[in-house]
Coordinates of C-alpha atoms in Angstrom, one line a residue:
Chain O
M142 CA 19.4 19.7 -13.5
S143 CA 18.8 22.9 -11.5
L144 CA 17.6 22.5 -7.9
Q145 CA 14.3 24.2 -8.7
Q146 CA 13.7 21.6 -11.4
F147 CA 14.8 18.7 -9.2
M148 CA 12.5 19.9 -6.4
N149 CA 9.5 20.2 -8.7
E150 CA 10.0 16.6 -9.6
A151 CA 10.9 15.4 -6.1
I152 CA 8.1 16.9 -4.0
S153 CA 4.7 15.2 -4.4
P154 CA 2.2 17.6 -5.9
W155 CA -0.2 17.2 -2.9
M156 CA 2.6 18.3 -0.5
K157 CA 2.7 21.7 -2.1
Q158 CA -0.9 22.4 -1.3
D159 CA -1.9 24.2 1.9
G160 CA -4.3 22.4 4.2
P161 CA -6.3 23.4 7.3
D162 CA -4.1 24.1 10.4
S163 CA -1.0 23.6 8.3
D164 CA 1.1 25.7 10.7
I165 CA 1.1 22.7 12.9
V166 CA -0.3 19.7 11.0
L167 CA 1.8 18.7 8.1
S168 CA -0.2 15.8 6.7
S169 CA -3.1 13.4 7.4
R170 CA -3.0 9.8 6.3
I171 CA -5.4 6.9 6.2
R172 CA -4.1 3.4 5.5
L173 CA -6.3 0.4 5.0
A174 CA -5.1 -3.2 5.1
R175 CA -6.9 -5.6 2.9
N176 CA -6.4 -9.2 1.7
F177 CA -7.7 -11.5 -1.0
S178 CA -9.9 -14.1 0.7
S179 CA -8.6 -17.2 -1.1
I180 CA -4.9 -16.5 -1.2
P181 CA -2.6 -17.0 1.9
F182 CA -1.1 -13.8 3.3
P183 CA 2.2 -12.6 1.9
T184 CA 3.9 -13.6 5.2
I185 CA 3.8 -17.3 4.1
S186 CA 2.4 -17.2 0.6
S187 CA 4.3 -19.0 -2.2
E188 CA 5.9 -16.9 -5.0
D189 CA 3.2 -18.3 -7.4
N190 CA 0.4 -16.9 -5.2
L191 CA 2.1 -13.6 -4.8
E192 CA 2.5 -13.4 -8.6
K193 CA -1.2 -14.0 -8.9
V194 CA -1.9 -11.0 -6.7
L195 CA 0.6 -8.8 -8.6
N196 CA -0.8 -9.9 -12.0
F197 CA -4.3 -8.9 -11.0
F198 CA -3.2 -5.3 -10.3
N199 CA -0.8 -5.3 -13.2
G200 CA -3.6 -6.0 -15.6
E201 CA -6.7 -4.6 -14.1
F202 CA -5.6 -1.3 -12.6
R203 CA -2.8 0.0 -14.8
N204 CA -3.8 3.5 -16.0
E205 CA -7.1 3.3 -14.3
S206 CA -8.5 6.5 -12.8
F207 CA -10.5 6.9 -9.7
R208 CA -11.9 10.4 -9.2
D209 CA -9.0 12.8 -8.9
Y210 CA -6.5 10.0 -8.8
K211 CA -5.6 9.6 -12.4
N212 CA -3.5 7.0 -14.1
F213 CA -2.3 4.6 -11.5
E214 CA 1.2 3.7 -12.4
I215 CA 2.5 0.3 -11.3
V216 CA 6.0 0.4 -9.8
K217 CA 7.5 -3.1 -9.3
M218 CA 10.1 -3.4 -6.6
N219 CA 12.1 -5.8 -8.7
D220 CA 12.6 -3.1 -11.4
L221 CA 14.1 -0.6 -9.0
Q222 CA 17.6 0.3 -8.0
P223 CA 18.3 0.5 -4.3
I224 CA 18.5 4.3 -4.4
E225 CA 15.2 4.5 -6.2
K226 CA 13.5 2.4 -3.6
R227 CA 15.0 4.6 -0.9
V228 CA 13.6 7.7 -2.6
L229 CA 10.1 6.2 -2.7
V230 CA 10.4 5.3 1.0
E231 CA 11.6 8.9 1.8
K232 CA 8.6 10.2 0.0
H233 CA 6.4 7.9 2.1
L234 CA 5.0 6.3 -1.0
I235 CA 6.1 2.9 0.0
S236 CA 7.1 1.3 3.3
P237 CA 10.6 0.0 4.1
H238 CA 9.0 -3.4 4.6
L239 CA 7.8 -3.5 1.0
T240 CA 11.3 -3.0 -0.4
N241 CA 12.5 -6.1 1.5
N242 CA 9.7 -8.3 0.2
S243 CA 9.3 -10.8 -2.6
V244 CA 10.1 -10.1 -6.2
H245 CA 6.3 -9.7 -6.7
S246 CA 6.0 -6.7 -4.5
A247 CA 4.8 -3.4 -6.1
S248 CA 3.0 -0.2 -5.6
L249 CA 0.3 1.4 -7.7
I250 CA 0.8 5.2 -7.4
S251 CA -1.6 7.8 -8.6
Q252 CA -0.4 10.6 -10.8
N253 CA -0.6 13.2 -8.0
E254 CA 1.1 10.8 -5.6
Q255 CA -1.7 11.2 -3.1
V256 CA -2.6 7.6 -3.3
S257 CA -0.4 4.5 -3.3
I258 CA -1.7 1.0 -3.1
M259 CA 1.1 -1.3 -1.9
I260 CA 0.9 -4.8 -3.2
N261 CA 2.3 -7.8 -1.3
E262 CA 3.5 -5.9 1.7
E263 CA 2.6 -7.6 5.0
D264 CA -0.9 -7.8 3.6
H265 CA -1.9 -8.3 -0.1
I266 CA -3.2 -4.7 -0.3
R267 CA -2.4 -1.6 1.6
I268 CA -4.3 1.4 0.5
Q269 CA -2.6 4.6 1.5
L270 CA -3.9 8.1 1.1
Y271 CA -2.4 11.5 2.1
F272 CA -3.9 14.9 2.5
P273 CA -2.1 18.1 3.3
G274 CA -2.8 19.6 6.7
F275 CA -5.5 18.4 9.1
Q276 CA -8.1 16.7 6.9
L277 CA -8.6 13.3 8.5
D278 CA -12.4 13.2 7.7
R279 CA -11.8 13.8 4.1
A280 CA -9.0 11.3 3.9
L281 CA -11.2 8.7 5.5
E282 CA -14.1 9.4 3.1
Q283 CA -11.9 9.1 0.0
A284 CA -10.0 6.1 1.3
S285 CA -13.3 4.3 1.9
Q286 CA -14.6 5.2 -1.6
L287 CA -11.4 3.9 -3.1
D288 CA -11.8 0.7 -1.0
D289 CA -15.3 0.3 -2.3
W290 CA -14.0 0.7 -5.9
L291 CA -11.4 -2.1 -5.3
E292 CA -14.0 -4.3 -3.5
E293 CA -16.1 -4.4 -6.6
K294 CA -13.3 -6.4 -8.2
I295 CA -11.7 -8.3 -5.3
D296 CA -13.1 -10.8 -2.9
Y297 CA -11.8 -9.4 0.4
A298 CA -10.9 -11.6 3.4
F299 CA -13.7 -10.5 5.7
D300 CA -15.4 -12.1 8.7
E301 CA -18.5 -10.9 10.5
K302 CA -17.0 -11.3 13.9
R303 CA -13.4 -10.1 13.3
G304 CA -13.9 -7.7 10.3
Y305 CA -11.2 -7.3 7.7
L306 CA -8.7 -10.1 8.2
T307 CA -5.1 -9.2 8.2
A308 CA -1.8 -10.9 8.6
C309 CA -1.1 -9.2 12.0
P310 CA -3.7 -9.3 14.8
T311 CA -2.9 -5.7 15.5
N312 CA -4.6 -4.6 12.3
V313 CA -7.7 -6.9 12.2
G314 CA -11.1 -5.3 12.3
T315 CA -11.1 -2.1 10.4
G316 CA -7.6 -2.7 9.0
M317 CA -7.3 1.0 9.4
R318 CA -4.4 3.1 10.6
A319 CA -5.2 6.8 10.7
S320 CA -2.3 9.1 11.4
V321 CA -1.5 12.8 11.6
M322 CA 2.0 14.2 11.2
M323 CA 2.4 17.2 13.5
H324 CA 5.1 19.8 14.1
L325 CA 5.2 20.5 17.8
P326 CA 8.4 22.4 18.6
A327 CA 7.1 24.3 21.6
L328 CA 5.6 21.2 23.3
A329 CA 8.9 19.4 22.6
M330 CA 11.0 22.3 23.9
T331 CA 9.1 22.6 27.1
Q332 CA 8.9 18.7 27.4
Q333 CA 5.2 18.9 27.7
I334 CA 4.7 16.3 25.0
N335 CA 6.3 13.7 27.2
R336 CA 3.8 14.4 29.9
M337 CA 0.9 14.2 27.5
T338 CA 1.8 11.0 25.9
P339 CA 0.6 8.6 28.6
A340 CA -2.9 10.2 28.5
I341 CA -3.0 9.9 24.7
N342 CA -2.0 6.3 25.0
Q343 CA -5.0 5.6 27.3
L344 CA -7.3 6.6 24.5
G345 CA -5.9 3.9 22.3
L346 CA -3.7 6.3 20.4
V347 CA 0.1 6.4 20.0
V348 CA 2.6 9.1 19.6
R349 CA 5.7 8.3 17.6
G350 CA 8.6 9.9 15.8
I351 CA 8.4 10.7 12.1
Y352 CA 9.6 7.4 10.8
G353 CA 7.1 5.3 12.7
E354 CA 7.6 2.6 15.2
G355 CA 10.6 2.9 17.4
S356 CA 11.9 6.1 15.9
E357 CA 12.6 9.2 17.8
A358 CA 11.0 12.5 17.1
V359 CA 13.5 14.2 14.9
G360 CA 12.9 17.9 14.3
S361 CA 10.0 17.9 16.7
I362 CA 7.8 16.1 14.2
F363 CA 5.4 13.6 15.8
Q364 CA 3.0 11.1 14.3
I365 CA -0.2 10.5 16.2
S366 CA -2.1 7.4 15.2
N367 CA -4.7 4.9 16.4
Q368 CA -3.5 1.7 18.0
I369 CA -6.8 -0.1 18.2
T370 CA -8.5 -1.4 15.1
L371 CA -11.1 -3.7 16.6
G372 CA -14.4 -2.9 18.3
K373 CA -14.6 0.7 17.1
S374 CA -15.9 2.0 13.8
E375 CA -13.7 3.9 11.4
E376 CA -15.6 7.1 12.1
D377 CA -15.2 6.7 15.9
I378 CA -11.5 6.1 15.6
V379 CA -11.0 9.2 13.4
E380 CA -13.2 11.2 15.8
D381 CA -11.0 10.2 18.8
L382 CA -7.9 11.1 16.9
H383 CA -9.5 14.3 15.7
S384 CA -10.2 15.5 19.2
V385 CA -6.7 14.7 20.5
V386 CA -5.1 16.4 17.5
K387 CA -7.3 19.5 18.1
Q388 CA -6.2 19.6 21.7
L389 CA -2.5 19.2 20.7
I390 CA -2.9 22.1 18.2
D391 CA -4.3 24.3 20.9
Q392 CA -1.7 23.3 23.4
E393 CA 1.1 23.9 20.9
R394 CA -0.2 27.4 20.0
R395 CA -0.5 28.2 23.7
A396 CA 3.0 26.9 24.4
R397 CA 4.4 29.0 21.5
Q398 CA 2.7 32.1 22.9
A399 CA 4.0 31.3 26.4
L400 CA 7.5 30.8 25.1
M401 CA 7.4 34.1 23.2
H402 CA 6.1 35.9 26.3
R403 CA 8.5 34.4 28.8
S404 CA 11.7 33.9 26.8
G405 CA 11.2 35.7 23.5
I406 CA 14.8 36.7 23.1
Q407 CA 16.1 33.2 23.8
L408 CA 13.7 31.8 21.3
E409 CA 14.6 34.4 18.7
D410 CA 18.2 33.7 19.3
R411 CA 17.7 29.9 18.9
I412 CA 15.8 30.5 15.7
F413 CA 18.3 32.8 14.1
R414 CA 21.3 30.6 15.2
S415 CA 19.6 27.6 13.4
Y416 CA 18.9 29.8 10.4
G417 CA 22.6 30.8 10.4
V418 CA 23.7 27.1 10.5
L419 CA 21.4 26.3 7.6
K420 CA 22.4 29.4 5.6
Y421 CA 26.2 29.2 6.2
G422 CA 27.0 25.7 7.4
R423 CA 29.3 23.5 5.3
I424 CA 28.7 20.1 7.0
I425 CA 25.3 19.3 8.4
E426 CA 24.3 15.9 9.8
S427 CA 20.7 14.8 9.3
K428 CA 19.7 15.2 12.9
E429 CA 21.1 18.8 13.0
A430 CA 19.4 19.6 9.8
A431 CA 16.1 18.4 11.2
K432 CA 16.5 20.4 14.4
C433 CA 17.5 23.6 12.5
L434 CA 14.7 23.2 10.0
S435 CA 12.2 22.8 12.8
D436 CA 13.5 26.0 14.4
L437 CA 13.4 27.8 11.0
R438 CA 9.8 26.7 10.4
L439 CA 8.9 27.9 14.0
G440 CA 10.6 31.2 13.1
I441 CA 8.5 31.5 10.0
D442 CA 5.3 30.6 11.9
L443 CA 6.0 33.2 14.6
G444 CA 6.9 35.9 12.1
F445 CA 10.6 36.3 12.9
I446 CA 11.5 35.3 9.4
D447 CA 9.2 36.4 6.6
H448 CA 10.9 35.8 3.3
V449 CA 11.1 32.0 3.4
P450 CA 8.0 29.9 2.6
K451 CA 6.8 27.7 5.4
T452 CA 6.7 24.7 3.1
I453 CA 10.4 24.7 3.4
L454 CA 10.4 22.3 6.3
N455 CA 8.4 19.6 4.5
E456 CA 10.4 20.1 1.4
L457 CA 13.9 20.0 2.9
M458 CA 13.0 17.2 5.4
V459 CA 12.4 15.1 2.3
L460 CA 15.2 16.4 0.1
T461 CA 18.0 16.1 2.6
Q462 CA 17.5 12.4 3.3
P463 CA 20.2 10.0 2.0
G464 CA 18.2 8.7 -1.0
F465 CA 17.3 12.1 -2.3
L466 CA 20.8 13.5 -1.7
Q467 CA 22.3 10.7 -3.8
Q468 CA 19.7 11.0 -6.5
Y469 CA 20.4 14.7 -6.8
A470 CA 24.2 14.0 -6.8
K471 CA 23.7 11.2 -9.2
E472 CA 26.2 9.1 -7.3
T473 CA 26.5 6.9 -4.2
L474 CA 27.8 9.0 -1.3
S475 CA 29.4 8.1 2.0
P476 CA 27.8 9.4 5.1
S477 CA 30.4 12.2 5.5
E478 CA 30.0 13.2 1.8
R479 CA 26.3 13.3 2.4
D480 CA 26.7 15.8 5.3
I481 CA 28.6 18.1 3.0
R482 CA 26.0 17.7 0.1
R483 CA 23.2 18.2 2.6
A484 CA 24.7 21.5 3.7
S485 CA 25.2 22.8 0.2
L486 CA 21.7 21.7 -0.9
I487 CA 20.2 23.6 1.9
R488 CA 22.3 26.7 1.2
E489 CA 21.3 26.5 -2.5
R490 CA 17.6 26.2 -1.5
L491 CA 17.7 29.2 0.8
Q492 CA 19.5 31.3 -1.9
L493 CA 16.7 30.5 -4.3
E494 CA 14.4 32.5 -2.0
N495 CA 16.7 35.4 -1.7
K496 CA 16.7 36.0 -5.4
E497 CA 13.0 36.3 -5.5
Chain X
M79 CA 38.0 3.6 20.4
E80 CA 39.0 0.0 19.8
C81 CA 37.4 -3.1 21.2
Q82 CA 38.9 -4.0 24.6
R83 CA 38.6 -7.7 24.0
C84 CA 39.7 -8.3 20.4
H85 CA 41.6 -5.0 19.9
N86 CA 40.7 -5.4 16.3
R87 CA 37.3 -3.8 15.6
P88 CA 36.0 -0.5 16.8
A89 CA 34.1 -0.6 20.0
T90 CA 30.4 0.1 19.3
V91 CA 28.9 -1.4 22.5
H92 CA 29.4 0.6 25.7
L93 CA 28.3 -0.8 28.9
T94 CA 28.4 0.4 32.5
Q95 CA 28.5 -2.4 35.0
L96 CA 27.7 -1.9 38.7
M97 CA 29.1 -4.6 40.9
N98 CA 29.3 -4.3 44.7
G99 CA 28.9 -0.6 44.4
E100 CA 31.9 -0.4 42.0
K101 CA 31.4 1.0 38.5
T102 CA 33.3 -0.6 35.6
E103 CA 33.0 0.5 32.0
V104 CA 33.1 -2.0 29.1
H105 CA 33.8 -1.0 25.5
V106 CA 33.6 -3.8 23.0
C107 CA 32.6 -4.4 19.4
E108 CA 29.3 -6.0 18.5
K109 CA 30.8 -9.4 17.8
C110 CA 32.6 -9.6 21.1
A111 CA 29.5 -8.3 22.9
K112 CA 27.5 -11.1 21.5
E113 CA 30.1 -13.7 22.3
K114 CA 30.3 -12.5 25.9
G115 CA 26.6 -12.5 26.1
Y116 CA 26.2 -8.8 26.6
M117 CA 23.7 -8.6 23.8
H118 CA 21.6 -11.0 21.7
D119 CA 20.9 -10.8 18.0
H120 CA 17.3 -9.9 18.8
E121 CA 18.2 -6.9 20.8
E122 CA 19.2 -5.0 17.8
S123 CA 15.7 -4.9 16.4
F124 CA 13.3 -5.3 19.3
T125 CA 10.1 -4.3 17.6
L126 CA 6.5 -4.1 18.5
N127 CA 6.1 -7.5 17.0
D128 CA 8.6 -9.1 19.4
L129 CA 6.5 -7.6 22.2
L130 CA 3.4 -9.1 20.7
T131 CA 4.7 -12.6 20.3
G132 CA 5.6 -12.4 24.0
L133 CA 1.9 -11.7 24.7
F134 CA 0.7 -14.5 22.4
N135 CA 2.8 -17.1 24.1
Y136 CA 1.2 -16.3 27.4
E137 CA -1.2 -19.2 28.2
P138 CA -3.4 -19.0 31.3
K139 CA -2.6 -21.7 33.8
Q140 CA -5.2 -24.5 34.1
S141 CA -6.3 -25.4 37.6
F142 CA -6.2 -29.2 37.1
N143 CA -3.2 -31.1 35.9
G144 CA -5.4 -33.3 33.7
Q145 CA -6.9 -30.4 31.9
Q146 CA -3.6 -28.9 31.4
M147 CA -2.4 -31.9 29.5
D148 CA -5.5 -31.9 27.3
A149 CA -5.0 -28.2 26.6
Q150 CA -1.4 -28.9 25.7
Q151 CA -2.3 -31.7 23.3
Q152 CA -5.0 -29.6 21.8
K153 CA -2.6 -26.8 21.2
E154 CA -0.2 -29.0 19.4
Q155 CA -2.9 -30.4 17.2
L156 CA -4.3 -27.0 16.3
K157 CA -3.3 -26.4 12.6
C158 CA -4.9 -24.4 9.9
P159 CA -6.4 -26.7 7.2
T160 CA -5.9 -24.1 4.5
C161 CA -2.3 -22.9 4.9
G162 CA -0.9 -25.4 7.4
L163 CA 0.1 -22.9 10.0
T164 CA 0.1 -24.3 13.5
F165 CA -1.0 -22.3 16.5
Q166 CA 2.5 -22.6 17.9
E167 CA 3.9 -21.1 14.7
F168 CA 1.4 -18.3 14.9
A169 CA 2.4 -17.6 18.5
R170 CA 6.0 -17.6 17.6
A171 CA 5.8 -15.2 14.6
G172 CA 2.7 -13.3 15.7
K173 CA 1.3 -13.4 12.2
F174 CA -1.5 -15.4 10.6
G175 CA -1.0 -17.4 7.5
C176 CA -4.4 -16.9 5.8
A177 CA -8.0 -15.8 6.4
K178 CA -8.9 -19.3 7.5
C179 CA -6.5 -19.1 10.4
Y180 CA -8.9 -16.8 12.2
E181 CA -11.5 -19.5 12.2
T182 CA -9.1 -22.3 13.1
F183 CA -7.7 -20.4 16.1
D184 CA -10.9 -18.7 16.9
E185 CA -11.3 -19.9 20.5
R186 CA -7.8 -18.9 21.4
L187 CA -7.9 -15.4 19.8
N188 CA -10.1 -13.5 22.3
P189 CA -7.5 -13.2 25.0
I190 CA -4.9 -12.1 22.5
L191 CA -7.2 -9.6 20.7
R192 CA -8.4 -8.2 24.1
R193 CA -4.9 -7.4 25.0
V194 CA -4.0 -5.8 21.8
H195 CA -7.3 -3.9 21.2
S196 CA -8.2 -2.7 24.7
E197 CA -10.6 -5.5 25.6
N198 CA -12.3 -5.5 22.2
T199 CA -12.8 -8.7 20.3
R200 CA -15.6 -8.0 17.8
H201 CA -15.5 -5.8 14.6
D202 CA -17.8 -2.8 14.7
G203 CA -16.7 -1.0 11.6
K204 CA -17.2 -1.0 7.9
I205 CA -18.9 -3.9 6.1
P206 CA -17.8 -4.6 2.6
R207 CA -20.7 -4.6 0.1
R208 CA -20.2 -8.1 -1.4
E209 CA -18.3 -10.0 1.2
G210 CA -20.3 -8.6 4.0
G211 CA -23.2 -10.9 3.1
N212 CA -26.3 -10.4 5.2
L213 CA -24.5 -8.4 7.9
H214 CA -25.7 -5.1 6.5
L215 CA -29.3 -6.3 6.8
R216 CA -28.8 -7.7 10.3
R217 CA -27.1 -4.5 11.6
Q218 CA -30.0 -2.6 10.1
M219 CA -32.4 -4.9 11.8
D220 CA -30.8 -4.4 15.2
Q221 CA -31.0 -0.7 14.7
Y222 CA -34.7 -0.9 13.9
K223 CA -35.4 -3.1 16.9
S224 CA -33.9 -0.7 19.4
E225 CA -35.7 2.1 17.6
L226 CA -38.9 0.2 18.0
V227 CA -38.4 -0.2 21.7
R228 CA -37.7 3.5 22.1
L229 CA -40.9 4.5 20.1
I230 CA -43.1 2.2 22.1
E231 CA -41.7 3.6 25.4
Q232 CA -42.5 7.1 24.2
E233 CA -46.0 5.9 23.1
E234 CA -45.4 7.0 19.5
F235 CA -47.4 4.1 18.1
E236 CA -47.9 5.4 14.6
E237 CA -44.2 5.6 14.0
A238 CA -43.6 2.3 15.8
A239 CA -46.0 0.6 13.4
K240 CA -43.9 1.9 10.4
I241 CA -40.8 0.5 11.9
R242 CA -42.5 -2.8 12.7
D243 CA -43.4 -3.1 9.0
E244 CA -39.8 -2.3 8.1
I245 CA -38.6 -5.0 10.4
R246 CA -41.0 -7.5 8.8
S247 CA -39.8 -6.7 5.3
L248 CA -36.2 -6.9 6.3
D249 CA -36.9 -10.2 8.0
D250 CA -38.4 -11.5 4.7
Q251 CA -35.4 -10.4 2.8
L252 CA -33.1 -12.1 5.2
Q253 CA -35.0 -15.4 5.1
Q254 CA -35.1 -15.3 1.3
R255 CA -31.3 -14.7 1.2
E256 CA -30.6 -17.4 3.7
E257 CA -32.7 -19.9 1.9
G258 CA -31.0 -19.0 -1.3
E259 CA -27.6 -19.6 0.3
S260 CA -28.4 -23.0 1.7

């Protein structure tokens, strides 16, 4: 299969669309945790009970459509090879936690891969919805409608005082985790992001690396999300997040301008060195790839490089991860083999642009 | 680099010890590190959840010894009738077993939720249409009541009368529903 073909199949359709503020915000996500009222949570549930939950979705929602989200396809964890699971995790369609769970874990994925409904993760149901760029309000609106649609058929565990009841007390209340993935190279380079994090935390929001809890910010990609789910409405939570993200966007743009002004040549040098590594390197580790891709994307945003599309960062961040590399190679690869494959895939991808 | 202790496996744990102002470096494999007590199994994956269970196990000290005993006994007896999870098990894992657990452990949850959710203990968000029961009506009622107070203060009596009628009709609806339920 050619790389072009592979890419077309590997990148979720929604990722290719442009969204508002997409020079800095890569994606907006809403996740809602829900449970059946009469079945114990997956954390302690018997296999029989988990099977009940899975069967409900297997029958009721297969090939259902909800608005733009056509033909929900059910993907059972039990039917997948380890590499296939990994690919789904790398596409953020399922969580690593889901892959370790019971044989009755699955995910319902919409045709455009914008929505996935994880079944028997930590909670019975986790609705997850992505939008390109900065569109939290829209994501919340659609997630809530999707939630209403499910609620017509499912008796949710809900309590007047505590709200939506979840397995973990950190999710109770709205059950909602709203998050925004941001590319903040200038704030990272100038270490300003470290100084801003405590203030953001005080608002009940958290700043994390791209792969969530405990991970570091590889390639200057940060995830900002709400920590608090109780005592605030969904709209208020999203509004808080919205205002912080808006400020971060402003600060990042300002920091980029300041960097250009103060050390333009150093910045240009860094960008082109990274571009050189990507274009000519023969062995590239994932961390180095992430750093260089971040620099390349910054170079595109700042106008230093004009013949490479800016979606390249999103695209290659996904494609150069271990699962995808192995799927593309159609074989299991050792870490050092992966570094070689990664380098050649990136070179191939960049050449694709040169031909056009 | 090979492990200094077993000279068998590669050294993956590197420690710098400071003793009496003297610095020594230790390079050992994971197995030896565990055996020597340099690291514990849990250290490899210290997650947010570990941090949380630490919080849950915190029990405020009682002022009288007698009461402390009672509280201890109570704690041991607290067990969810639906899924069988005890409070101790919940505190250890940091996860509830089922929806009923929230009711069973209700009295003990506020301090935990306060810590996790910046002092908040009550839901103020979305209400599901069916499971939400009369909560929709009651929230609407609260809204009307504060609206009524505002209108009366501003001496907009005509508007206030309309709201008063709305409240009455909501009240009727609520009573009918509650009678239907009981």
